[in-house]
Tab-separated table of C-alpha atoms in Angstrom:
chain	number	residue	atom	x	y	z
A	1	MET	CA	-24.501	-90.788	60.284
A	2	LYS	CA	-26.951	-87.914	60.808
A	3	GLU	CA	-25.647	-85.438	58.240
A	4	SER	CA	-25.121	-85.695	54.489
A	5	ALA	CA	-21.592	-85.824	53.125
A	6	LEU	CA	-19.913	-85.251	49.785
A	7	ILE	CA	-16.750	-87.109	48.813
A	8	ASN	CA	-14.776	-85.614	45.950
A	9	LEU	CA	-12.531	-88.416	44.787
A	10	LYS	CA	-9.297	-88.221	42.826
A	11	LYS	CA	-6.584	-90.783	42.176
A	12	TYR	CA	-4.106	-89.087	44.505
A	13	SER	CA	-6.226	-87.014	46.886
A	14	ILE	CA	-9.653	-86.874	48.472
A	15	CYS	CA	-11.833	-84.045	49.768
A	16	ILE	CA	-14.697	-84.657	52.206
A	17	SER	CA	-17.358	-82.080	53.041
A	18	PHE	CA	-20.331	-82.203	55.398
A	19	THR	CA	-23.609	-80.312	55.571
A	20	CYS	CA	-23.250	-79.900	59.352
A	21	ASN	CA	-21.549	-76.482	59.727
A	22	ASN	CA	-20.074	-77.124	56.256
A	23	PRO	CA	-16.666	-78.424	57.388
A	24	ILE	CA	-14.354	-79.510	54.561
A	25	TYR	CA	-11.265	-81.675	54.950
A	26	TYR	CA	-8.730	-82.724	52.318
A	27	PHE	CA	-6.140	-85.483	52.481
A	28	ASP	CA	-3.135	-86.601	50.451
A	29	GLY	CA	-2.502	-90.004	48.898
A	30	GLU	CA	-1.203	-91.483	52.143
A	31	GLY	CA	-4.234	-90.455	54.201
A	32	ARG	CA	-2.561	-87.443	55.834
A	33	LEU	CA	-4.746	-84.477	56.639
A	34	MET	CA	-3.389	-81.536	54.633
A	35	GLY	CA	-5.949	-78.905	55.531
A	36	GLY	CA	-9.565	-77.921	55.679
A	37	PHE	CA	-12.199	-75.228	55.925
A	38	VAL	CA	-14.074	-75.146	59.226
A	39	ASP	CA	-16.251	-72.421	60.750
A	40	GLN	CA	-15.466	-70.068	57.854
A	41	ARG	CA	-11.741	-70.371	58.418
A	42	ASN	CA	-8.977	-72.047	56.410
A	43	PHE	CA	-6.691	-74.562	58.075
A	44	ARG	CA	-3.395	-75.865	56.728
A	45	ARG	CA	-1.340	-78.631	58.304
A	46	SER	CA	2.419	-79.071	57.986
A	47	PHE	CA	4.251	-82.388	57.903
A	48	THR	CA	5.481	-81.612	61.419
A	49	ASP	CA	1.846	-81.312	62.606
A	50	GLN	CA	1.678	-77.547	62.880
A	51	LEU	CA	-1.910	-76.488	62.200
A	52	ARG	CA	-2.309	-72.923	61.002
A	53	GLN	CA	-5.601	-71.075	60.881
A	54	GLN	CA	-6.159	-68.216	58.427
A	55	TRP	CA	-9.125	-65.904	58.009
A	56	SER	CA	-10.025	-62.389	56.929
A	57	LEU	CA	-11.907	-59.593	58.645
A	58	THR	CA	-12.810	-56.032	57.810
A	59	LYS	CA	-11.514	-53.269	60.076
A	60	ASN	CA	-12.065	-49.587	59.351
A	61	GLY	CA	-13.087	-50.491	55.823
A	62	GLU	CA	-9.900	-52.495	55.134
A	63	ARG	CA	-9.593	-56.236	54.581
A	64	ILE	CA	-7.111	-57.761	57.034
A	65	ARG	CA	-5.611	-61.248	56.925
A	66	CYS	CA	-5.364	-62.943	60.319
A	67	TYR	CA	-3.278	-65.940	61.398
A	68	HIS	CA	-3.244	-68.277	64.366
A	69	VAL	CA	-1.128	-71.371	65.020
A	70	LEU	CA	-3.221	-73.815	67.037
A	71	SER	CA	-1.974	-74.903	70.447
A	72	GLN	CA	-1.551	-78.612	71.124
A	73	ASN	CA	-4.944	-78.827	72.830
A	74	GLU	CA	-6.652	-76.906	70.013
A	75	ARG	CA	-4.950	-79.086	67.432
A	76	GLU	CA	-5.972	-82.340	69.096
A	77	ALA	CA	-9.574	-81.133	69.409
A	78	PHE	CA	-9.546	-80.300	65.691
A	79	PHE	CA	-8.226	-83.761	64.813
A	80	GLU	CA	-10.710	-85.504	67.099
A	81	GLN	CA	-13.673	-83.755	65.472
A	82	MET	CA	-12.394	-84.560	61.992
A	83	PHE	CA	-11.556	-88.142	62.883
A	84	GLN	CA	-14.981	-88.921	64.322
A	85	MET	CA	-16.751	-87.519	61.267
A	86	VAL	CA	-14.594	-89.529	58.860
A	87	VAL	CA	-15.049	-92.717	60.912
A	88	SER	CA	-18.813	-92.207	60.703
A	89	ILE	CA	-18.700	-91.971	56.894
A	90	TYR	CA	-16.431	-94.990	56.650
A	91	GLN	CA	-18.751	-97.122	58.772
A	92	ASP	CA	-21.836	-96.086	56.784
A	93	LEU	CA	-20.169	-96.814	53.441
A	94	PHE	CA	-18.816	-100.135	54.660
A	95	LYS	CA	-22.278	-101.215	55.885
A	96	GLY	CA	-23.983	-99.976	52.717
A	97	GLU	CA	-25.911	-97.312	54.613
A	98	ASP	CA	-24.725	-94.593	52.280
A	99	GLU	CA	-27.916	-92.983	50.983
A	100	LYS	CA	-26.754	-89.625	52.387
A	101	ILE	CA	-23.234	-89.916	50.973
A	102	GLN	CA	-22.525	-88.599	47.489
A	103	ILE	CA	-19.332	-89.580	45.683
A	104	THR	CA	-18.118	-87.396	42.811
A	105	THR	CA	-15.007	-87.499	40.664
A	106	THR	CA	-13.616	-85.607	37.684
A	107	GLU	CA	-11.186	-88.407	36.821
A	108	THR	CA	-11.637	-91.822	35.245
A	109	ILE	CA	-12.104	-94.187	38.193
A	110	LYS	CA	-13.626	-97.629	37.620
A	111	SER	CA	-15.216	-98.196	41.034
A	112	PRO	CA	-15.572	-94.883	42.898
A	113	ARG	CA	-17.361	-96.441	45.874
A	114	VAL	CA	-14.707	-99.114	46.375
A	115	MET	CA	-11.964	-96.536	45.969
A	116	ALA	CA	-13.693	-94.226	48.446
A	117	ILE	CA	-13.783	-97.024	51.043
A	118	ASN	CA	-10.087	-97.736	50.440
A	119	TRP	CA	-9.290	-94.048	50.873
A	120	LEU	CA	-11.275	-93.821	54.076
A	121	GLU	CA	-9.499	-96.893	55.437
A	122	LYS	CA	-6.207	-95.034	55.000
A	123	ILE	CA	-7.532	-91.941	56.746
A	124	VAL	CA	-9.050	-93.904	59.633
A	125	ALA	CA	-5.766	-95.801	60.049
A	126	PHE	CA	-3.951	-92.458	60.286
A	127	ASP	CA	-4.804	-92.050	63.982
A	128	LYS	CA	-2.750	-90.175	66.584
A	129	VAL	CA	-0.167	-92.945	66.912
A	130	ALA	CA	0.288	-93.190	63.155
A	131	ARG	CA	0.446	-89.396	62.930
A	132	GLU	CA	3.239	-89.209	65.484
A	133	LYS	CA	5.152	-91.932	63.657
A	134	ASP	CA	4.759	-90.032	60.400
A	135	ILE	CA	6.017	-86.800	61.979
A	136	ALA	CA	9.078	-88.622	63.310
A	137	ALA	CA	9.743	-90.040	59.836
A	138	PHE	CA	9.593	-86.569	58.284
A	139	LYS	CA	11.982	-85.138	60.869
A	140	SER	CA	14.421	-87.981	60.257
A	141	ILE	CA	14.586	-87.008	56.573
A	142	TYR	CA	14.436	-83.215	56.728
A	143	ARG	CA	15.845	-80.379	58.723
A	144	PRO	CA	13.132	-77.706	59.111
A	145	VAL	CA	11.980	-76.407	55.733
A	146	SER	CA	12.145	-72.768	56.796
A	147	ILE	CA	10.820	-70.929	53.739
A	148	LEU	CA	9.934	-71.349	50.067
A	149	PRO	CA	8.789	-68.872	47.406
A	150	PRO	CA	4.965	-68.780	47.170
A	151	ASP	CA	4.860	-70.459	43.758
A	152	GLN	CA	6.827	-73.355	45.274
A	153	TYR	CA	4.637	-74.112	48.294
A	154	LEU	CA	3.525	-77.342	46.591
A	155	SER	CA	6.996	-78.394	45.517
A	156	LEU	CA	8.857	-81.532	46.504
A	157	VAL	CA	11.733	-80.246	48.617
A	158	LEU	CA	15.110	-81.949	48.313
A	159	GLN	CA	17.649	-80.698	50.829
A	160	LEU	CA	20.929	-80.909	48.987
A	161	THR	CA	22.274	-78.399	51.496
A	162	GLU	CA	21.189	-77.475	54.986
A	163	GLY	CA	21.241	-73.927	56.275
A	164	CYS	CA	22.732	-70.817	54.694
A	165	ALA	CA	26.362	-70.374	53.663
A	166	TYR	CA	26.274	-66.678	54.662
A	167	ASN	CA	23.673	-66.544	57.453
A	168	ARG	CA	24.576	-63.034	58.670
A	169	CYS	CA	21.779	-60.835	57.280
A	170	THR	CA	20.341	-58.853	60.180
A	171	PHE	CA	16.698	-59.307	59.156
A	172	CYS	CA	16.675	-63.101	58.651
A	173	ASP	CA	16.580	-65.902	61.237
A	174	PHE	CA	15.417	-68.751	59.008
A	175	TYR	CA	18.642	-70.736	59.364
A	176	LYS	CA	20.133	-69.541	62.659
A	177	ASP	CA	19.462	-72.964	64.192
A	178	ARG	CA	21.859	-74.891	61.959
A	179	GLN	CA	25.282	-74.941	60.379
A	180	PHE	CA	25.695	-74.865	56.620
A	181	VAL	CA	26.163	-78.429	55.362
A	182	ILE	CA	26.480	-79.847	51.857
A	183	LYS	CA	25.391	-83.448	51.408
A	184	SER	CA	27.769	-85.829	49.699
A	185	GLU	CA	26.519	-87.590	46.577
A	186	ALA	CA	25.887	-90.764	48.603
A	187	GLU	CA	24.017	-88.828	51.293
A	188	PHE	CA	21.930	-87.062	48.673
A	189	ARG	CA	21.120	-90.383	46.991
A	190	ASP	CA	19.875	-91.780	50.300
A	191	HIS	CA	17.955	-88.559	50.973
A	192	ILE	CA	16.127	-88.831	47.647
A	193	ALA	CA	15.206	-92.458	48.354
A	194	ALA	CA	13.887	-91.572	51.816
A	195	VAL	CA	11.861	-88.656	50.408
A	196	LYS	CA	10.218	-90.883	47.794
A	197	THR	CA	9.328	-93.463	50.452
A	198	PHE	CA	7.885	-90.850	52.796
A	199	PHE	CA	5.647	-89.171	50.227
A	200	GLY	CA	4.495	-92.392	48.583
A	201	ARG	CA	1.369	-91.843	46.463
A	202	SER	CA	1.053	-88.267	47.682
A	203	ILE	CA	4.140	-87.321	45.685
A	204	LYS	CA	1.772	-86.774	42.758
A	205	LEU	CA	0.444	-83.659	44.514
A	206	ARG	CA	3.880	-82.019	44.356
A	207	LYS	CA	4.159	-79.809	41.274
A	208	SER	CA	7.893	-79.172	41.014
A	209	ILE	CA	11.216	-79.922	42.702
A	210	PHE	CA	12.794	-77.339	44.982
A	211	LEU	CA	16.476	-77.742	45.722
A	212	ALA	CA	17.002	-76.458	49.275
A	213	ASP	CA	18.082	-74.879	51.588
A	214	ALA	CA	19.094	-71.221	51.214
A	215	ASN	CA	21.731	-71.514	48.491
A	216	ALA	CA	22.156	-75.043	47.213
A	217	LEU	CA	23.380	-73.658	43.894
A	218	ALA	CA	26.435	-72.220	45.653
A	219	MET	CA	28.199	-75.540	45.051
A	220	PRO	CA	30.969	-75.632	42.409
A	221	MET	CA	29.732	-76.890	39.055
A	222	ASP	CA	31.800	-80.093	39.167
A	223	GLN	CA	29.901	-81.049	42.354
A	224	LEU	CA	26.544	-79.585	41.395
A	225	LEU	CA	26.081	-81.245	38.001
A	226	PRO	CA	26.206	-84.840	39.347
A	227	MET	CA	23.470	-83.851	41.819
A	228	PHE	CA	21.286	-82.495	39.017
A	229	LYS	CA	21.843	-85.645	36.990
A	230	ARG	CA	20.825	-87.770	39.975
A	231	ILE	CA	17.606	-85.779	40.380
A	232	ASN	CA	16.806	-86.272	36.706
A	233	LEU	CA	17.417	-90.000	37.027
A	234	ALA	CA	15.229	-90.281	40.123
A	235	PHE	CA	12.239	-88.256	38.874
A	236	ASN	CA	10.351	-87.621	35.661
A	237	ILE	CA	10.706	-83.938	34.806
A	238	ALA	CA	8.527	-82.538	32.052
A	239	PRO	CA	10.635	-81.577	29.012
A	240	ASP	CA	10.599	-78.007	27.817
A	241	ARG	CA	11.334	-78.552	24.161
A	242	SER	CA	9.265	-77.766	21.079
A	243	ASN	CA	9.983	-81.159	19.482
A	244	ILE	CA	8.251	-83.042	22.307
A	245	ASN	CA	4.538	-83.852	22.251
A	246	LEU	CA	3.929	-82.882	25.868
A	247	PRO	CA	0.393	-84.375	26.253
A	248	VAL	CA	1.677	-87.736	24.990
A	249	TRP	CA	4.722	-87.505	27.269
A	250	ARG	CA	2.519	-86.754	30.294
A	251	GLU	CA	0.274	-89.695	29.498
A	252	LYS	CA	3.307	-91.969	29.578
A	253	HIS	CA	4.591	-90.363	32.786
A	254	PRO	CA	1.609	-89.858	35.138
A	255	ILE	CA	3.890	-88.741	37.965
A	256	TYR	CA	6.151	-85.913	36.843
A	257	PHE	CA	7.474	-82.509	37.899
A	258	ASN	CA	7.566	-79.149	36.160
A	259	GLY	CA	11.234	-78.340	36.535
A	260	ILE	CA	13.807	-77.755	39.280
A	261	TYR	CA	13.867	-74.521	41.293
A	262	SER	CA	16.179	-73.118	43.947
A	263	PHE	CA	17.376	-70.071	45.882
A	264	ILE	CA	20.740	-68.541	45.119
A	265	ASP	CA	22.659	-65.717	46.766
A	266	THR	CA	24.185	-62.948	44.700
A	267	PHE	CA	27.810	-63.752	45.541
A	268	SER	CA	27.502	-67.448	44.631
A	269	ALA	CA	25.603	-66.651	41.451
A	270	SER	CA	28.303	-64.188	40.402
A	271	GLN	CA	30.811	-67.067	40.481
A	272	LYS	CA	28.886	-68.813	37.695
A	273	SER	CA	28.783	-67.866	34.019
A	274	ASP	CA	25.847	-67.803	31.644
A	275	THR	CA	27.290	-71.031	30.201
A	276	ASP	CA	27.049	-72.648	33.632
A	277	PHE	CA	23.405	-71.661	33.959
A	278	ALA	CA	22.712	-72.851	30.419
A	279	LEU	CA	24.165	-76.245	31.353
A	280	LEU	CA	21.992	-76.413	34.481
A	281	ARG	CA	19.040	-75.435	32.297
A	282	GLN	CA	19.707	-78.526	30.183
A	283	TRP	CA	19.239	-80.534	33.378
A	284	ASN	CA	15.887	-78.804	34.002
A	285	LEU	CA	16.778	-75.891	36.254
A	286	LYS	CA	13.879	-73.569	35.462
A	287	ARG	CA	14.012	-70.663	37.903
A	288	VAL	CA	16.243	-69.337	40.681
A	289	TYR	CA	15.164	-66.909	43.405
A	290	ILE	CA	17.356	-64.091	44.697
A	291	GLY	CA	16.761	-61.999	47.791
A	292	VAL	CA	17.527	-58.586	46.305
A	293	GLU	CA	15.688	-56.812	49.164
A	294	THR	CA	16.407	-53.223	47.994
A	295	GLY	CA	18.191	-51.219	45.339
A	296	ASN	CA	19.607	-48.776	47.879
A	297	VAL	CA	23.266	-49.495	48.604
A	298	GLU	CA	23.250	-47.820	52.029
A	299	LEU	CA	20.247	-49.872	53.084
A	300	LEU	CA	21.913	-53.075	51.860
A	301	HIS	CA	24.846	-52.327	54.168
A	302	PHE	CA	22.432	-51.654	57.019
A	303	LEU	CA	20.916	-55.108	56.412
A	304	ARG	CA	24.422	-56.599	56.211
A	305	LYS	CA	23.403	-57.972	52.848
A	306	PRO	CA	26.425	-58.952	50.733
A	307	GLY	CA	26.843	-57.528	47.258
A	308	THR	CA	25.869	-54.285	45.574
A	309	PRO	CA	22.940	-53.269	43.355
A	310	GLU	CA	25.261	-53.374	40.348
A	311	LEU	CA	26.388	-56.917	41.189
A	312	MET	CA	22.740	-57.940	41.565
A	313	ARG	CA	21.934	-56.495	38.153
A	314	GLU	CA	24.868	-58.310	36.533
A	315	THR	CA	23.937	-61.551	38.285
A	316	VAL	CA	20.319	-61.482	37.153
A	317	ASN	CA	21.311	-60.725	33.577
A	318	THR	CA	23.867	-63.566	33.600
A	319	ILE	CA	21.244	-66.029	34.834
A	320	LYS	CA	18.799	-64.808	32.194
A	321	ALA	CA	21.440	-65.112	29.486
A	322	GLY	CA	21.755	-68.777	30.461
A	323	GLY	CA	18.055	-69.335	29.727
A	324	VAL	CA	17.004	-69.618	33.375
A	325	GLN	CA	14.107	-67.583	34.769
A	326	VAL	CA	14.537	-65.527	37.927
A	327	GLY	CA	12.385	-64.571	40.879
A	328	ILE	CA	13.575	-61.503	42.748
A	329	ILE	CA	12.406	-60.819	46.283
A	330	LEU	CA	12.067	-57.238	47.509
A	331	LEU	CA	11.279	-56.134	51.043
A	332	ILE	CA	8.438	-53.800	51.958
A	333	GLY	CA	9.009	-51.593	55.007
A	334	VAL	CA	12.751	-52.140	55.177
A	335	GLY	CA	14.537	-49.057	56.486
A	336	GLY	CA	11.300	-47.667	57.870
A	337	LYS	CA	10.418	-44.024	57.398
A	338	ALA	CA	14.065	-42.965	57.142
A	339	TYR	CA	14.575	-44.843	53.862
A	340	PHE	CA	11.016	-44.739	52.542
A	341	ASP	CA	11.663	-42.690	49.382
A	342	GLN	CA	15.208	-43.907	48.665
A	343	HIS	CA	14.125	-47.533	48.901
A	344	ILE	CA	11.339	-46.999	46.360
A	345	GLN	CA	13.372	-44.915	43.894
A	346	ASP	CA	16.555	-46.991	43.921
A	347	THR	CA	14.699	-50.314	43.792
A	348	ILE	CA	12.656	-49.246	40.768
A	349	GLN	CA	15.845	-48.065	39.028
A	350	LEU	CA	17.602	-51.358	39.778
A	351	VAL	CA	14.745	-53.548	38.578
A	352	ASP	CA	14.427	-51.433	35.441
A	353	LYS	CA	18.047	-52.330	34.574
A	354	MET	CA	17.448	-56.058	35.009
A	355	ASN	CA	16.606	-58.048	31.922
A	356	LEU	CA	13.303	-59.269	33.365
A	357	SER	CA	10.574	-60.602	31.112
A	358	LYS	CA	7.551	-62.876	31.000
A	359	GLY	CA	8.170	-65.961	33.147
A	360	ASP	CA	10.194	-64.021	35.708
A	361	LEU	CA	8.702	-63.052	39.068
A	362	ILE	CA	8.930	-60.042	41.355
A	363	TYR	CA	7.875	-60.722	44.933
A	364	LEU	CA	7.095	-57.888	47.350
A	365	SER	CA	7.517	-59.235	50.875
A	366	GLU	CA	6.508	-57.280	53.965
A	367	LEU	CA	9.299	-57.164	56.526
A	368	VAL	CA	8.172	-59.222	59.514
A	369	GLY	CA	9.969	-61.266	62.109
A	370	ASN	CA	11.051	-61.659	65.674
A	371	LEU	CA	11.584	-58.259	67.318
A	372	ASN	CA	14.791	-59.689	68.810
A	373	LEU	CA	16.322	-59.787	65.356
A	374	GLU	CA	19.420	-57.651	64.984
A	375	TYR	CA	17.652	-55.559	62.332
A	376	PHE	CA	14.990	-54.353	64.763
A	377	GLN	CA	17.604	-53.728	67.450
A	378	ASN	CA	19.616	-51.634	64.975
A	379	THR	CA	16.627	-49.595	63.843
A	380	ALA	CA	15.747	-48.885	67.473
A	381	LYS	CA	19.296	-47.667	68.158
A	382	ALA	CA	19.193	-45.465	65.055
A	383	ASN	CA	15.730	-44.116	65.977
A	384	ILE	CA	14.314	-45.369	62.669
A	385	GLU	CA	10.541	-45.474	62.887
A	386	PRO	CA	8.803	-48.477	61.308
A	387	LEU	CA	6.170	-47.935	58.657
A	388	THR	CA	2.519	-47.983	59.588
A	389	PRO	CA	0.231	-50.500	57.813
A	390	THR	CA	-1.001	-47.648	55.602
A	391	GLN	CA	2.551	-46.668	54.689
A	392	MET	CA	3.357	-50.315	53.937
A	393	LYS	CA	0.513	-50.386	51.425
A	394	SER	CA	1.633	-47.060	49.982
A	395	GLN	CA	5.163	-48.346	49.454
A	396	THR	CA	3.875	-51.554	47.872
A	397	GLN	CA	1.707	-49.610	45.457
A	398	ALA	CA	4.521	-47.191	44.608
A	399	LEU	CA	6.795	-50.087	43.664
A	400	LYS	CA	4.087	-51.782	41.608
A	401	THR	CA	3.410	-48.547	39.764
A	402	GLY	CA	7.119	-48.059	39.130
A	403	PHE	CA	7.456	-51.547	37.677
A	404	GLN	CA	4.769	-50.787	35.079
A	405	SER	CA	7.516	-49.097	33.083
A	406	LEU	CA	8.789	-52.599	32.307
A	407	GLY	CA	5.944	-52.889	29.825
A	408	GLU	CA	2.893	-55.111	29.782
A	409	LYS	CA	3.205	-57.758	27.072
A	410	ASN	CA	6.461	-59.319	28.263
A	411	ALA	CA	6.524	-57.959	31.822
A	412	PRO	CA	7.324	-60.195	34.795
A	413	GLN	CA	4.567	-61.055	37.211
A	414	VAL	CA	4.479	-58.903	40.355
A	415	SER	CA	2.994	-60.533	43.472
A	416	THR	CA	2.938	-60.076	47.229
A	417	TYR	CA	4.786	-62.590	49.387
A	418	ASN	CA	3.492	-63.048	52.928
A	419	ILE	CA	5.932	-65.286	54.773
A	420	ARG	CA	3.380	-65.773	57.573
A	421	GLU	CA	1.378	-67.952	55.202
A	422	PHE	CA	4.175	-70.443	54.581
A	423	ILE	CA	3.855	-73.938	55.928
A	424	TYR	CA	5.402	-77.232	54.740
């Protein structure tokens, strides 16, 4: 090998960097490439082999995020370059010609060099044939994982349901390719087993459990509780009680998850009481996410979004009363210039009436999507002009400023949510 390399070794992941053009690649516990940093650009790989490139540039004094999904030829060229570099390291280490290879670790590992060779064997074995087999295995277990909240990008997804029970919002096409299906308890049991087999050692890299798809919590409580109990039997979930010595518990359970999370729609949530949510909280439901979108009732109707601002407020407060945190998702740019002021004013008023506090989240998500979506067709018919990038930023800032009235000490976290960055 002509160039020096640095291997950062962990028990469940490995990162390899090279001095030549400074490429960096990182892999999970099964030897799968998860992403990298090459030619000053970030790359992230999905389990279905999509490879997404992200970078930033400055235009007219503004920082702009750029995205590109690699074509098949681009993707294979990327893999070939990575594969050859890793093979070179593996051969040098195996032959003992490793004077230019540095192995570092922040964890207690008895024989880092031996472990590094074992890791590299996994990666080298994960060639194109193995990759295609792995992709097929993932697709046999999952329907497409269409979207997750940003704080759940590293979650372990369990698809208790598939699709969306409503699926008629004009601005959303995440689940248009499938019917709404609820797995039986036996099907869900088999799904969990298949998920655990697929992830193997790499399951340690998953931080929490996300119960998918769009509204898994819509199920009646007598059906939902057995599913929660099964999840708790299948996985170690970190307790959230003051009488537990958490460091000791974690030491005894090296592979664990920080709670269960899920989407819920307003109508389904309104069918549950605070007692129901408190019971789910006992089985480690930590946070639910609701697409509120806007506080303007006319705009909600335009989006064909079920429910009213008042119902959303009541729903959030019921969930909070049950001890479960919430994440509300608001759209930026929805309604274009015609609804610019009303959207800001009514949304701030609605959020102000919600019992949000520290631990809750407010996501501001720029409206993007296929121009063939019914929403864009409707705005064109109504001659509603879309917001410019500058107006998008202005609306985002206006909402953030309005939410400051919630206070600082116990205020929810406000973050942007760019759905173009999602990949699973």
